[in-house]
Amino acid sequence: MMIETADQVLEITAKQRFWTKAQRVALGSIGLANATTAEQVAFFHICKSTGLDPFRREIYYIQRKRKVAGRQDELYYTAQTGIDGFRHIGQRTSRFIRRVGPFWTGPDDDPKWWTVGEDGINHRRWVDVWLGPGLPAAAMCRIEHVSIAGVRTVSQAVALFAEFAVGKDEWANDPNTGEGYKTGKLKLTGLWPRMGVHMIGKVAEAQAWRIAFPRELTGIYEHDEMGRADAEQRDLAREEAAERRRAVRQEAQGEGPVVIKGTVVDSTTDGTPPQPQDTTQPTDDETSNQPPRLDELRTEVRAYAAVMGTGVTQVSQRWRRIAGKSVTEATTEELHQLLDGLRDHVINILRSWNAEAADHVAAGGLLVRRDPDYRTWSRPTSDAPHS
C-alpha cells in the first residue's frame, strides 16, 4: 500500500489545471484565505509558469492596499520570491550563461570611487567585496545570457541604496518651540542597518534577472525590492487606525453618556460635569502610546512564533545566525529589528483567521497588548487543515 506524503498531497502536477481541495486549504495558511477565485487563478498560473512551489515558501502572493482618488481603497496582489527563486527561474530558461556580481560602489563626492580610464574619461570604481566603513551608495549586477534572437548579450542593472533602503523619518525637537520636526534624514529599520550591503546587492541582482528574462519574470519581485511598499502599507494602516481613533473621540464629544474602556463616566443632570472614576487599568489609547518595554518585546517574539506555528527556539536560532546572539540577549532596538523582519509574514497569516488582529499589527500595535498570553495567538485548531 502506497502512503502519500504531505509533499505529494500538495504537489502541483504537470497536468493540473487549478488548485486541488487540499491545496486551497493550505493556501489559507500562507495568506490567501480571503483571496478571490480570480486571484487564485492568477497565482496558480504564476506558480505553474515559474515552477516555484508556494507550499515550500518559494513564492508568495502578497495583498496590499493603495489609495485611489475619489474611490475606495483598491486591493491588489504582488507575486514575490527570494533571490533563489530568480536564479531558479532564470536557469530553467536554458539561455542563462553566468552571473557576474553583484558589485558595490561609494558616494559620488568621494574621489576614491572614481578612476580615469585610458580614454581620459572618469569611470566609477566598483568592488566585488564591500569592506569599507558605512554602507554603499549603490550595487550593480550583470547577467550574461543568450537573447531570444540567439545573440549572446549582457544585461546590467544598478540599484541605488537611497531608493530601496527601508527606514522611517528621523525626528528632532526644536529647542525654541519644543515641537518636533523632520530632519530630512532616514533612520534605517529592519535588517537594512546591519545587512544593507547584502540587501542592496540582492535588489540589483533581481533587477538584472528581470532585464535578462522579462517574459519569465515580469510582475515578480524580490522581497527586498518591495520593502518600501511594505513600509507604505504600514503607514497607511497607521493612518487608518488614527482616523478610527479620531472618529471615536468625535463621537465621544457628542450628546449623551459615553463609556470608554478603562473609565467609568457618570451622567449627571444637576449641571455639573461628569466626573470620571480612576481605575487601575489604562485605556487602550494610553497603553498604545507607551513605548514597548523590553519584556513586552520578548513576549511579542513568542507571540509571533505562535502565529507562525513554530517555536521561539527556531526564531532565536535564526536571529543568532544573523546577529550572533540569542533573543534573550537582544537589546530593545535589536528586538524591534527582529519583529520588523517577521511582521509582514505574521500579518498575512493572521488575516486568514483574525483580520482585526492583523490590522492591529499592521498599524504598529503589539499582539501582547491585546492579549498578554502569547499562546492565545496560535492558530485555532478549527482553522488547521484537516487530514
PDB file of C-alpha atoms in Angstrom, residues 48 55 68 70 77 105 124 137 164 178 180 195 206 209 237 246 285 324-325 363 377 380:
ATOM      1  CA  LYS A  48       2.889  26.834 -12.952  1.00  0.00           C
ATOM      2  CA  PHE A  55       3.833  25.452  -0.104  1.00  0.00           C
ATOM      3  CA  VAL A  68      -7.345  55.798  -5.482  1.00  0.00           C
ATOM      4  CA  GLY A  70     -12.285  59.676  -5.364  1.00  0.00           C
ATOM      5  CA  TYR A  77      -1.654  41.324  -5.120  1.00  0.00           C
ATOM      6  CA  THR A 105      30.378  51.475  -5.035  1.00  0.00           C
ATOM      7  CA  ARG A 124      33.158  54.730 -11.482  1.00  0.00           C
ATOM      8  CA  ALA A 137      25.750  54.088  -2.339  1.00  0.00           C
ATOM      9  CA  PHE A 164      15.395  50.890  -1.854  1.00  0.00           C
ATOM     10  CA  GLY A 178       9.652  72.312  21.750  1.00  0.00           C
ATOM     11  CA  GLY A 180       9.013  68.027  16.734  1.00  0.00           C
ATOM     12  CA  MET A 195      22.882  43.847   6.401  1.00  0.00           C
ATOM     13  CA  ALA A 206      16.887  40.692  -9.053  1.00  0.00           C
ATOM     14  CA  TRP A 209      17.494  38.867 -13.830  1.00  0.00           C
ATOM     15  CA  ALA A 237      -2.619  51.193   8.266  1.00  0.00           C
ATOM     16  CA  ARG A 246     -10.329  60.351  15.851  1.00  0.00           C
ATOM     17  CA  ASP A 285      -5.049  54.713  23.763  1.00  0.00           C
ATOM     18  CA  GLY A 324      25.441  36.402  16.736  1.00  0.00           C
ATOM     19  CA  LYS A 325      23.367  36.431  19.929  1.00  0.00           C
ATOM     20  CA  ALA A 363      -0.873  49.662  12.444  1.00  0.00           C
ATOM     21  CA  TRP A 377      -2.077  33.752  19.168  1.00  0.00           C
ATOM     22  CA  PRO A 380      -7.113  27.845  16.290  1.00  0.00           C
TER      23      PRO A 380
END
